[in-house]
Amino acid sequence: MATYDYLIVGCGLYGATFARLASDAGLSCLVIDKRPHFGGNCHTENRHGINVHTYGAHIFHTSNKAVWDFVHRFADFNNYINSPKALSNGRLYSLPFNMNTFYELWQVHTPEQARARIEEQRFQGDPANLEEQALSLVGSDIYTTLIRDYTKKQWGRHPRELPAFIIKRLPLRFTFNNNYFNDRYQGIPIGGYTAMFERMLAGIEVRLNTDYFENRNFFDNLARKVVYTGCIDEFFHHSYGQLEYRSLDFEHDIHEHENHQGNAVVNYCDDSAPYTRTIEHKHFENSQSDVTVVTREYPQDCTSGRIPYYPVNSEQNQKTYSLYKERASSIPTHIFGGRLSEYKYMDMHVVIESAMNRFRSERKQAATDLLPQ
Ligand code: FAD
Ligand code: UDP
């Protein structure tokens, strides 16, 4: 007899959401994670009174009220609005692409003037890749100043070799509005994500430093069902080949002064610096401290031993993923969810939504199984 209803592999946002919902429904869960902490990539750690986003800036945003209500069970959120600055060729620009950016770039004052500048340099036609999509949306000046080199650094390949959807994540607007997101709700959990996860996981058994693959049979036999949130190709011993992920190195510096860059996020959009972003964490929560922690983010190939952060959704990888997905759907005892298991570039709110939907369909299935045939 299984000891738990669910064994959950991975204590990131997908695993923790699923565990919370299952536990609220009276089901027993064991959550394991190979890392020494919970929270996955959302993890924060307090240094000098500042909540440092260990794996890069995490800004919560959503238009889904159910998701917003869900996270509010575990944290209060502040009114932080993400407004990164972009550095290119020694000049500072506003992001996302909006009237402030157009003024900084071309000294145009009105939406009509800005539209006309973009129109004269736009790619006309059906965009087939990220480069064409960017040229079609914003034209060549913005593409070469703010997109081309950043994207090459981030993904380790030319924008022509990347899918168009990646750049569609960024808003383009003809108003003076530097909000990086279009969502209705946005903020940072006051006290950091780690404190939020602590409340989310209250009463749920979590074992850290525990790798599922070190004793797969043992773990599978512990529970009625397994929720797996690790890399899907690893689960199947890479039998259809390795899926590509992009990794990152983070270098954290402590500066002995109060304010280093005046903004939480600065993007480095030309190729003079090998990193893509610097994050000054104290600005997320307006933390008061005599020192400041600044992190540089260096994109890397995901070679052995590195943490996979971003799925590289090229055509070839998508084809390979669909083979794994089909195989996964034939295993009724296992649920595959989250950024690495669904091999999808998902923000936090999308991951929560995905876990909620999956849990709901699980409950429906369980109710159907109990009906007389
Ligand atoms: P993860 O957080 O990766 O959790 C998976 C967990 O599974 C990990 O803890 C891992 O250790 C564990 N695991 C894997 N294999 C095993 C195994 N074999 N045994 C045991 N445990 C295992 N989203 C936003 O909404 N806003 C942002 O501003 C934002 N910024 C981001 C910045 C960066 C640099 C990155 C990389 C992502 C960002 N995201 C952001 C996305 C966000 O991080 C993800 O949506 C979310 O963390 C995904 O949760 P997850 O549970 O799917 O994956
Ligand atoms: N991007 C860019 N310049 C920037 C910011 C983003 O070219 O200053 C492109 C880049 O290709 C990136 C994509 O837009 O991968 C999505 O950006 P986002 O900020 O959403 O990336 P994330 O925070 O998920 O790393």
CSV table of C-alpha atoms and ligand atoms in Angstrom, one decimal:
chain,number,residue,atom,x,y,z
A,1,MET,CA,0.0,0.0,0.0
A,2,ALA,CA,1.3,3.4,-0.9
A,3,THR,CA,2.2,5.7,2.0
A,4,TYR,CA,1.2,8.9,0.2
A,5,ASP,CA,-1.4,10.0,-2.3
A,6,TYR,CA,1.1,12.0,-4.2
A,7,LEU,CA,4.9,12.0,-4.4
A,8,ILE,CA,5.9,15.4,-5.8
A,9,VAL,CA,9.3,15.7,-7.5
A,10,GLY,CA,10.4,19.3,-7.3
A,11,CYS,CA,9.5,21.9,-4.8
A,12,GLY,CA,9.3,24.8,-7.2
A,13,LEU,CA,6.1,26.7,-7.9
A,14,TYR,CA,4.4,23.9,-9.8
A,15,GLY,CA,5.2,21.3,-7.1
A,16,ALA,CA,4.3,23.6,-4.2
A,17,THR,CA,1.0,24.7,-5.8
A,18,PHE,CA,0.0,21.1,-6.5
A,19,ALA,CA,1.0,20.0,-3.0
A,20,ARG,CA,-1.0,22.9,-1.4
A,21,LEU,CA,-4.1,22.1,-3.4
A,22,ALA,CA,-3.9,18.4,-2.7
A,23,SER,CA,-3.2,18.9,1.0
A,24,ASP,CA,-6.2,21.3,1.2
A,25,ALA,CA,-8.3,18.5,-0.3
A,26,GLY,CA,-7.2,16.1,2.4
A,27,LEU,CA,-4.7,14.2,0.3
A,28,SER,CA,-1.3,13.3,1.6
A,29,CYS,CA,1.9,14.5,-0.2
A,30,LEU,CA,5.6,14.1,0.1
A,31,VAL,CA,7.5,16.7,-1.8
A,32,ILE,CA,11.2,16.1,-2.6
A,33,ASP,CA,13.8,18.4,-4.2
A,34,LYS,CA,17.4,17.7,-5.0
A,35,ARG,CA,18.3,21.3,-4.1
A,36,PRO,CA,19.1,22.3,-0.5
A,37,HIS,CA,16.2,24.7,-0.5
A,38,PHE,CA,12.5,24.9,-1.6
A,39,GLY,CA,11.0,27.4,-4.1
A,40,GLY,CA,12.9,26.3,-7.1
A,41,ASN,CA,14.0,29.3,-9.2
A,42,CYS,CA,11.8,31.6,-7.2
A,43,HIS,CA,13.9,31.1,-4.1
A,44,THR,CA,15.1,34.2,-2.2
A,45,GLU,CA,17.6,34.6,0.6
A,46,ASN,CA,18.0,37.4,3.0
A,47,ARG,CA,21.4,39.1,2.9
A,48,HIS,CA,22.1,42.3,4.9
A,49,GLY,CA,18.4,42.8,5.3
A,50,ILE,CA,17.8,42.5,1.5
A,51,ASN,CA,15.8,39.7,-0.1
A,52,VAL,CA,18.1,38.5,-2.9
A,53,HIS,CA,16.5,36.8,-5.8
A,54,THR,CA,19.0,33.9,-6.0
A,55,TYR,CA,18.1,32.9,-9.5
A,56,GLY,CA,17.4,36.2,-11.1
A,57,ALA,CA,14.7,38.9,-10.8
A,58,HIS,CA,11.2,37.4,-10.2
A,59,ILE,CA,8.3,39.9,-10.5
A,60,PHE,CA,4.9,38.4,-10.0
A,61,HIS,CA,2.2,39.5,-12.5
A,62,THR,CA,-1.1,38.1,-13.7
A,63,SER,CA,-4.5,39.0,-14.9
A,64,ASN,CA,-6.0,35.9,-13.5
A,65,LYS,CA,-7.9,36.8,-10.3
A,66,ALA,CA,-7.9,33.2,-9.0
A,67,VAL,CA,-4.1,33.0,-9.3
A,68,TRP,CA,-3.8,36.5,-7.6
A,69,ASP,CA,-6.1,35.4,-4.8
A,70,PHE,CA,-4.2,32.1,-4.4
A,71,VAL,CA,-0.8,33.7,-3.9
A,72,HIS,CA,-2.4,36.2,-1.5
A,73,ARG,CA,-3.2,33.4,0.9
A,74,PHE,CA,0.6,33.1,1.5
A,75,ALA,CA,1.9,36.7,1.2
A,76,ASP,CA,1.1,40.3,1.0
A,77,PHE,CA,2.3,41.9,-2.2
A,78,ASN,CA,3.8,45.4,-2.6
A,79,ASN,CA,3.0,47.7,-5.5
A,80,TYR,CA,6.3,47.2,-7.3
A,81,ILE,CA,6.0,47.8,-11.1
A,82,ASN,CA,8.9,46.5,-13.2
A,83,SER,CA,10.4,49.3,-15.3
A,84,PRO,CA,13.8,48.1,-16.4
A,85,LYS,CA,16.4,50.4,-18.0
A,86,ALA,CA,18.4,49.3,-21.0
A,87,LEU,CA,22.0,50.3,-21.7
A,88,SER,CA,23.3,50.2,-25.3
A,89,ASN,CA,26.4,52.0,-26.7
A,90,GLY,CA,26.7,54.0,-23.6
A,91,ARG,CA,23.1,55.4,-23.6
A,92,LEU,CA,20.3,54.5,-21.4
A,93,TYR,CA,16.8,53.7,-22.7
A,94,SER,CA,13.4,52.9,-21.2
A,95,LEU,CA,11.8,49.5,-21.5
A,96,PRO,CA,9.5,48.1,-22.7
A,97,PHE,CA,9.3,49.8,-26.1
A,98,ASN,CA,7.1,52.8,-25.5
A,99,MET,CA,6.9,56.6,-26.1
A,100,ASN,CA,9.8,57.2,-23.6
A,101,THR,CA,12.0,54.8,-25.7
A,102,PHE,CA,11.0,56.4,-28.9
A,103,TYR,CA,11.8,59.9,-27.5
A,104,GLU,CA,15.2,58.7,-26.2
A,105,LEU,CA,16.0,57.2,-29.6
A,106,TRP,CA,14.5,59.6,-32.1
A,107,GLN,CA,13.4,62.7,-30.0
A,108,VAL,CA,9.9,62.2,-31.3
A,109,HIS,CA,7.1,63.7,-29.2
A,110,THR,CA,3.9,62.1,-30.5
A,111,PRO,CA,2.6,58.6,-31.2
A,112,GLU,CA,2.0,59.6,-34.8
A,113,GLN,CA,5.7,60.6,-35.2
A,114,ALA,CA,6.8,57.4,-33.5
A,115,ARG,CA,4.6,55.2,-35.7
A,116,ALA,CA,5.9,57.0,-38.8
A,117,ARG,CA,9.6,56.3,-37.8
A,118,ILE,CA,8.8,52.6,-37.2
A,119,GLU,CA,6.8,52.3,-40.4
A,120,GLU,CA,9.7,53.5,-42.6
A,121,GLN,CA,12.0,50.8,-41.3
A,122,ARG,CA,9.6,47.9,-40.7
A,123,PHE,CA,10.0,44.4,-42.1
A,124,GLN,CA,7.0,43.9,-44.4
A,125,GLY,CA,5.7,40.4,-44.7
A,126,ASP,CA,5.0,37.4,-42.6
A,127,PRO,CA,7.6,37.1,-39.8
A,128,ALA,CA,9.2,33.6,-39.7
A,129,ASN,CA,11.6,34.1,-36.9
A,130,LEU,CA,12.5,36.4,-34.0
A,131,GLU,CA,14.5,38.8,-36.1
A,132,GLU,CA,11.7,39.3,-38.6
A,133,GLN,CA,9.2,39.5,-35.9
A,134,ALA,CA,11.2,42.2,-34.1
A,135,LEU,CA,11.8,44.1,-37.4
A,136,SER,CA,8.1,43.9,-38.2
A,137,LEU,CA,7.0,45.2,-34.8
A,138,VAL,CA,9.6,47.9,-34.1
A,139,GLY,CA,11.8,48.4,-37.1
A,140,SER,CA,15.6,48.2,-37.5
A,141,ASP,CA,16.8,51.0,-35.1
A,142,ILE,CA,15.3,49.3,-32.0
A,143,TYR,CA,16.2,45.9,-33.3
A,144,THR,CA,19.9,46.7,-33.6
A,145,THR,CA,20.1,48.9,-30.5
A,146,LEU,CA,18.0,46.9,-28.0
A,147,ILE,CA,17.2,43.4,-29.3
A,148,ARG,CA,19.8,41.8,-31.6
A,149,ASP,CA,22.8,41.5,-29.3
A,150,TYR,CA,20.8,40.9,-26.1
A,151,THR,CA,19.0,38.1,-27.8
A,152,LYS,CA,22.3,36.6,-29.1
A,153,LYS,CA,23.7,36.6,-25.6
A,154,GLN,CA,20.5,35.3,-24.0
A,155,TRP,CA,20.0,32.4,-26.3
A,156,GLY,CA,23.5,31.8,-27.7
A,157,ARG,CA,22.2,31.9,-31.3
A,158,HIS,CA,21.2,34.4,-33.9
A,159,PRO,CA,17.6,35.8,-33.6
A,160,ARG,CA,17.0,34.4,-37.1
A,161,GLU,CA,17.3,30.9,-35.6
A,162,LEU,CA,14.8,31.6,-32.8
A,163,PRO,CA,11.0,31.4,-32.8
A,164,ALA,CA,9.1,34.7,-33.2
A,165,PHE,CA,7.0,34.3,-30.0
A,166,ILE,CA,9.9,35.0,-27.6
A,167,ILE,CA,9.9,38.7,-28.6
A,168,LYS,CA,6.1,39.0,-28.4
A,169,ARG,CA,6.4,38.7,-24.6
A,170,LEU,CA,7.5,42.3,-24.6
A,171,PRO,CA,4.8,45.0,-24.8
A,172,LEU,CA,4.9,47.7,-27.5
A,173,ARG,CA,2.9,50.8,-26.7
A,174,PHE,CA,2.4,54.3,-27.9
A,175,THR,CA,1.9,55.8,-24.5
A,176,PHE,CA,4.5,57.1,-22.0
A,177,ASN,CA,4.3,54.0,-19.8
A,178,ASN,CA,7.3,52.0,-18.6
A,179,ASN,CA,5.4,49.1,-17.1
A,180,TYR,CA,7.2,46.0,-18.4
A,181,PHE,CA,3.9,44.0,-18.1
A,182,ASN,CA,0.4,44.5,-19.3
A,183,ASP,CA,-1.2,42.4,-16.6
A,184,ARG,CA,-3.8,43.7,-14.2
A,185,TYR,CA,-2.0,42.7,-11.0
A,186,GLN,CA,1.7,43.0,-10.2
A,187,GLY,CA,4.0,43.1,-7.2
A,188,ILE,CA,6.7,41.4,-5.1
A,189,PRO,CA,5.7,39.3,-2.1
A,190,ILE,CA,6.7,41.4,0.9
A,191,GLY,CA,9.4,39.4,2.9
A,192,GLY,CA,10.5,37.5,-0.2
A,193,TYR,CA,9.4,34.4,-2.1
A,194,THR,CA,11.0,32.0,0.4
A,195,ALA,CA,8.7,33.2,3.2
A,196,MET,CA,5.8,32.8,0.8
A,197,PHE,CA,6.7,29.2,0.0
A,198,GLU,CA,7.1,28.5,3.7
A,199,ARG,CA,3.5,29.4,4.2
A,200,MET,CA,2.4,27.6,1.1
A,201,LEU,CA,4.0,24.4,2.3
A,202,ALA,CA,2.8,24.5,5.9
A,203,GLY,CA,1.9,21.1,7.2
A,204,ILE,CA,3.3,19.3,4.1
A,205,GLU,CA,6.3,17.0,4.3
A,206,VAL,CA,9.3,18.2,2.3
A,207,ARG,CA,12.6,16.4,1.9
A,208,LEU,CA,15.4,18.5,0.5
A,209,ASN,CA,18.7,17.3,-1.0
A,210,THR,CA,16.8,14.3,-2.3
A,211,ASP,CA,17.2,13.3,-6.0
A,212,TYR,CA,14.3,11.3,-7.4
A,213,PHE,CA,16.7,9.5,-9.8
A,214,GLU,CA,18.9,8.2,-7.0
A,215,ASN,CA,16.1,5.8,-6.0
A,216,ARG,CA,13.4,6.0,-8.6
A,217,ASN,CA,11.6,2.7,-7.8
A,218,PHE,CA,11.6,3.4,-4.1
A,219,PHE,CA,10.0,6.8,-4.6
A,220,ASP,CA,7.5,5.6,-7.2
A,221,ASN,CA,6.3,3.0,-4.7
A,222,LEU,CA,5.8,5.5,-1.9
A,223,ALA,CA,2.7,7.1,-3.5
A,224,ARG,CA,-0.4,6.4,-5.5
A,225,LYS,CA,0.7,9.0,-8.1
A,226,VAL,CA,3.8,10.9,-8.9
A,227,VAL,CA,3.9,14.6,-10.0
A,228,TYR,CA,7.2,15.1,-11.8
A,229,THR,CA,8.4,18.7,-12.4
A,230,GLY,CA,12.0,18.0,-13.5
A,231,CYS,CA,13.3,17.8,-17.1
A,232,ILE,CA,11.1,15.5,-19.2
A,233,ASP,CA,14.0,14.2,-21.3
A,234,GLU,CA,15.9,13.1,-18.2
A,235,PHE,CA,12.9,11.2,-17.0
A,236,PHE,CA,13.0,9.1,-20.2
A,237,HIS,CA,16.8,8.7,-20.1
A,238,HIS,CA,17.2,11.0,-23.1
A,239,SER,CA,16.0,8.2,-25.3
A,240,TYR,CA,14.8,10.5,-28.1
A,241,GLY,CA,17.8,12.8,-27.6
A,242,GLN,CA,18.7,15.6,-25.3
A,243,LEU,CA,16.4,18.7,-25.2
A,244,GLU,CA,18.3,22.0,-25.2
A,245,TYR,CA,18.0,24.3,-22.3
A,246,ARG,CA,19.7,27.6,-21.6
A,247,SER,CA,21.5,28.1,-18.4
A,248,LEU,CA,22.7,31.1,-16.4
A,249,ASP,CA,25.5,32.0,-14.1
A,250,PHE,CA,24.8,34.5,-11.4
A,251,GLU,CA,27.6,36.6,-9.8
A,252,HIS,CA,26.4,38.4,-6.7
A,253,ASP,CA,28.4,41.4,-5.4
A,254,ILE,CA,28.0,43.3,-2.2
A,255,HIS,CA,28.7,47.1,-2.6
A,256,GLU,CA,29.5,49.2,0.5
A,257,HIS,CA,27.2,52.0,-0.6
A,258,GLU,CA,23.5,52.5,-0.4
A,259,ASN,CA,22.4,52.8,-4.0
A,260,HIS,CA,24.4,51.3,-6.9
A,261,GLN,CA,22.3,51.6,-10.1
A,262,GLY,CA,19.1,53.4,-9.0
A,263,ASN,CA,16.8,50.7,-10.4
A,264,ALA,CA,16.1,47.1,-9.8
A,265,VAL,CA,16.8,45.9,-13.3
A,266,VAL,CA,19.3,47.2,-15.9
A,267,ASN,CA,19.5,45.3,-19.3
A,268,TYR,CA,22.8,45.3,-21.2
A,269,CYS,CA,21.7,45.3,-24.8
A,270,ASP,CA,25.0,45.6,-26.8
A,271,ASP,CA,27.8,43.1,-27.0
A,272,SER,CA,30.3,45.1,-24.9
A,273,ALA,CA,29.4,43.2,-21.7
A,274,PRO,CA,29.0,39.4,-21.6
A,275,TYR,CA,26.1,39.6,-19.2
A,276,THR,CA,22.5,40.5,-20.1
A,277,ARG,CA,21.2,42.0,-16.8
A,278,THR,CA,22.2,43.5,-13.5
A,279,ILE,CA,19.8,43.3,-10.7
A,280,GLU,CA,19.9,45.5,-7.6
A,281,HIS,CA,17.7,43.6,-5.2
A,282,LYS,CA,16.9,46.2,-2.6
A,283,HIS,CA,14.8,48.2,-5.0
A,284,PHE,CA,12.2,45.3,-5.2
A,285,GLU,CA,11.0,45.9,-1.7
A,286,ASN,CA,12.6,49.3,-1.0
A,287,SER,CA,14.8,47.6,1.6
A,288,GLN,CA,16.7,49.9,3.9
A,289,SER,CA,20.4,48.9,4.2
A,290,ASP,CA,23.8,50.7,4.1
A,291,VAL,CA,25.0,48.2,1.6
A,292,THR,CA,23.5,46.8,-1.6
A,293,VAL,CA,23.6,43.5,-3.4
A,294,VAL,CA,23.9,43.5,-7.2
A,295,THR,CA,23.8,40.4,-9.4
A,296,ARG,CA,25.1,40.0,-12.9
A,297,GLU,CA,23.4,37.5,-15.1
A,298,TYR,CA,25.5,35.5,-17.6
A,299,PRO,CA,23.7,33.2,-20.1
A,300,GLN,CA,25.4,29.9,-20.7
A,301,ASP,CA,24.9,26.7,-22.7
A,302,CYS,CA,23.4,24.1,-20.4
A,303,THR,CA,26.4,21.8,-20.2
A,304,SER,CA,26.5,18.9,-17.7
A,305,GLY,CA,26.1,20.0,-14.1
A,306,ARG,CA,24.4,23.3,-14.8
A,307,ILE,CA,20.9,24.2,-13.9
A,308,PRO,CA,18.5,24.3,-16.9
A,309,TYR,CA,16.5,27.5,-16.8
A,310,TYR,CA,15.0,28.2,-20.2
A,311,PRO,CA,13.7,25.6,-22.7
A,312,VAL,CA,15.0,26.5,-26.2
A,313,ASN,CA,11.9,26.2,-28.2
A,314,SER,CA,13.4,25.7,-31.6
A,315,GLU,CA,11.5,23.6,-34.2
A,316,GLN,CA,13.8,20.6,-33.7
A,317,ASN,CA,13.4,20.8,-29.9
A,318,GLN,CA,9.7,21.0,-30.2
A,319,LYS,CA,9.6,17.9,-32.4
A,320,THR,CA,11.7,16.0,-29.9
A,321,TYR,CA,9.6,17.2,-27.0
A,322,SER,CA,6.4,16.0,-28.7
A,323,LEU,CA,7.8,12.5,-28.7
A,324,TYR,CA,8.5,12.7,-25.0
A,325,LYS,CA,5.1,14.2,-24.4
A,326,GLU,CA,3.3,11.4,-26.1
A,327,ARG,CA,5.2,8.8,-24.1
A,328,ALA,CA,4.5,10.7,-20.9
A,329,SER,CA,0.7,10.7,-21.6
A,330,SER,CA,0.8,6.9,-21.7
A,331,ILE,CA,1.9,6.6,-18.1
A,332,PRO,CA,-1.3,7.0,-16.0
A,333,THR,CA,0.6,7.0,-12.7
A,334,HIS,CA,2.7,10.1,-13.5
A,335,ILE,CA,1.8,13.7,-14.0
A,336,PHE,CA,4.3,15.9,-15.8
A,337,GLY,CA,4.1,19.6,-15.1
A,338,GLY,CA,6.1,22.9,-14.8
A,339,ARG,CA,8.6,24.7,-17.0
A,340,LEU,CA,11.0,21.8,-17.4
A,341,SER,CA,8.5,19.0,-17.7
A,342,GLU,CA,6.1,20.8,-20.1
A,343,TYR,CA,9.2,22.2,-21.9
A,344,LYS,CA,7.5,25.6,-22.1
A,345,TYR,CA,8.7,29.2,-21.4
A,346,MET,CA,6.1,29.8,-18.6
A,347,ASP,CA,6.0,32.7,-16.2
A,348,MET,CA,5.0,32.1,-12.5
A,349,HIS,CA,1.3,32.8,-12.9
A,350,VAL,CA,1.1,30.4,-15.9
A,351,VAL,CA,2.8,27.7,-13.9
A,352,ILE,CA,0.3,28.2,-11.0
A,353,GLU,CA,-2.6,28.1,-13.5
A,354,SER,CA,-1.2,25.0,-15.1
A,355,ALA,CA,-0.9,23.2,-11.7
A,356,MET,CA,-4.5,24.4,-10.7
A,357,ASN,CA,-5.9,23.1,-14.0
A,358,ARG,CA,-4.1,19.8,-13.6
A,359,PHE,CA,-5.3,19.3,-10.1
A,360,ARG,CA,-8.8,20.1,-11.1
A,361,SER,CA,-8.8,17.5,-13.8
A,362,GLU,CA,-7.3,15.0,-11.4
A,363,ARG,CA,-10.2,15.5,-9.0
A,364,LYS,CA,-12.7,15.1,-11.9
A,365,GLN,CA,-11.0,11.9,-12.9
A,366,ALA,CA,-11.0,10.6,-9.3
A,367,ALA,CA,-14.8,11.4,-9.0
A,368,THR,CA,-15.5,9.6,-12.3
A,369,ASP,CA,-13.4,6.5,-11.2
A,370,LEU,CA,-15.7,6.3,-8.1
A,371,LEU,CA,-18.9,6.2,-10.1
A,372,PRO,CA,-20.6,2.8,-10.6
A,373,GLN,CA,-19.7,1.6,-14.2
B,1,FAD,P1,11.4,25.2,-11.1
B,1,FAD,O1,11.4,26.4,-10.3
B,1,FAD,O2,12.6,24.9,-12.0
B,1,FAD,O3,11.3,23.9,-10.1
B,1,FAD,C1,11.6,22.6,-10.4
B,1,FAD,C2,12.2,22.0,-9.2
B,1,FAD,O4,12.4,20.6,-9.5
B,1,FAD,C3,13.6,22.5,-8.9
B,1,FAD,O5,13.7,23.0,-7.6
B,1,FAD,C4,14.5,21.3,-9.1
B,1,FAD,O6,15.6,21.3,-8.2
B,1,FAD,C5,13.6,20.2,-8.9
B,1,FAD,N1,14.0,18.9,-9.5
B,1,FAD,C6,14.4,18.7,-10.8
B,1,FAD,N2,14.7,17.5,-11.0
B,1,FAD,C7,14.7,16.8,-9.8
B,1,FAD,C8,15.0,15.5,-9.4
B,1,FAD,N3,15.4,14.6,-10.2
B,1,FAD,N4,14.8,15.2,-8.1
B,1,FAD,C9,14.3,16.1,-7.2
B,1,FAD,N5,14.1,17.4,-7.6
B,1,FAD,C10,14.2,17.7,-8.8
B,1,FAD,N6,8.4,34.4,-14.0
B,1,FAD,C11,7.7,35.4,-13.7
B,1,FAD,O7,6.4,35.3,-13.6
B,1,FAD,N7,8.2,36.7,-13.5
B,1,FAD,C12,9.6,36.9,-13.6
B,1,FAD,O8,10.0,38.0,-13.4
B,1,FAD,C13,10.4,35.8,-13.9
B,1,FAD,N8,11.7,35.9,-14.0
B,1,FAD,C14,12.5,34.9,-14.2
B,1,FAD,C15,13.9,35.1,-14.3
B,1,FAD,C16,14.7,34.0,-14.6
B,1,FAD,C17,16.2,34.2,-14.7
B,1,FAD,C18,14.2,32.7,-14.8
B,1,FAD,C19,15.1,31.5,-15.1
B,1,FAD,C20,12.8,32.5,-14.7
B,1,FAD,C21,12.0,33.6,-14.4
B,1,FAD,N9,10.6,33.4,-14.3
B,1,FAD,C22,9.8,34.5,-14.0
B,1,FAD,C23,9.9,32.1,-14.5
B,1,FAD,C24,9.8,31.3,-13.2
B,1,FAD,O9,11.0,31.1,-12.6
B,1,FAD,C25,9.1,30.0,-13.5
B,1,FAD,O10,7.8,30.2,-14.1
B,1,FAD,C26,8.9,29.1,-12.2
B,1,FAD,O11,9.9,29.2,-11.3
B,1,FAD,C27,8.7,27.7,-12.7
B,1,FAD,O12,8.4,26.8,-11.6
B,1,FAD,P2,8.6,25.2,-11.8
B,1,FAD,O13,8.1,24.6,-10.6
B,1,FAD,O14,8.0,24.8,-13.1
B,1,FAD,O15,10.2,25.0,-12.0
B,2,UDP,N1,14.8,41.1,-25.2
B,2,UDP,C1,15.7,41.9,-25.8
B,2,UDP,N2,16.1,43.0,-25.2
B,2,UDP,C2,15.8,43.3,-23.9
B,2,UDP,C3,14.9,42.5,-23.2
B,2,UDP,C4,14.4,41.4,-23.9
B,2,UDP,O1,16.0,41.6,-27.0
B,2,UDP,O2,16.3,44.4,-23.4
B,2,UDP,C5,14.3,39.9,-25.9
B,2,UDP,C6,15.2,38.7,-25.6
B,2,UDP,O3,15.2,37.9,-26.8
B,2,UDP,C7,14.5,38.0,-24.5
B,2,UDP,C8,13.0,38.2,-24.8
B,2,UDP,O4,13.0,39.5,-25.4
B,2,UDP,O5,14.8,36.6,-24.4
B,2,UDP,C9,12.0,38.1,-23.7
B,2,UDP,O6,12.4,39.0,-22.7
B,2,UDP,P1,12.0,38.8,-21.2
B,2,UDP,O7,12.5,40.1,-20.4
B,2,UDP,O8,10.6,38.5,-21.1
B,2,UDP,O9,12.9,37.6,-20.8
B,2,UDP,P2,13.0,36.8,-19.4
B,2,UDP,O10,12.8,37.8,-18.3
B,2,UDP,O11,12.0,35.7,-19.5
B,2,UDP,O12,14.5,36.3,-19.4
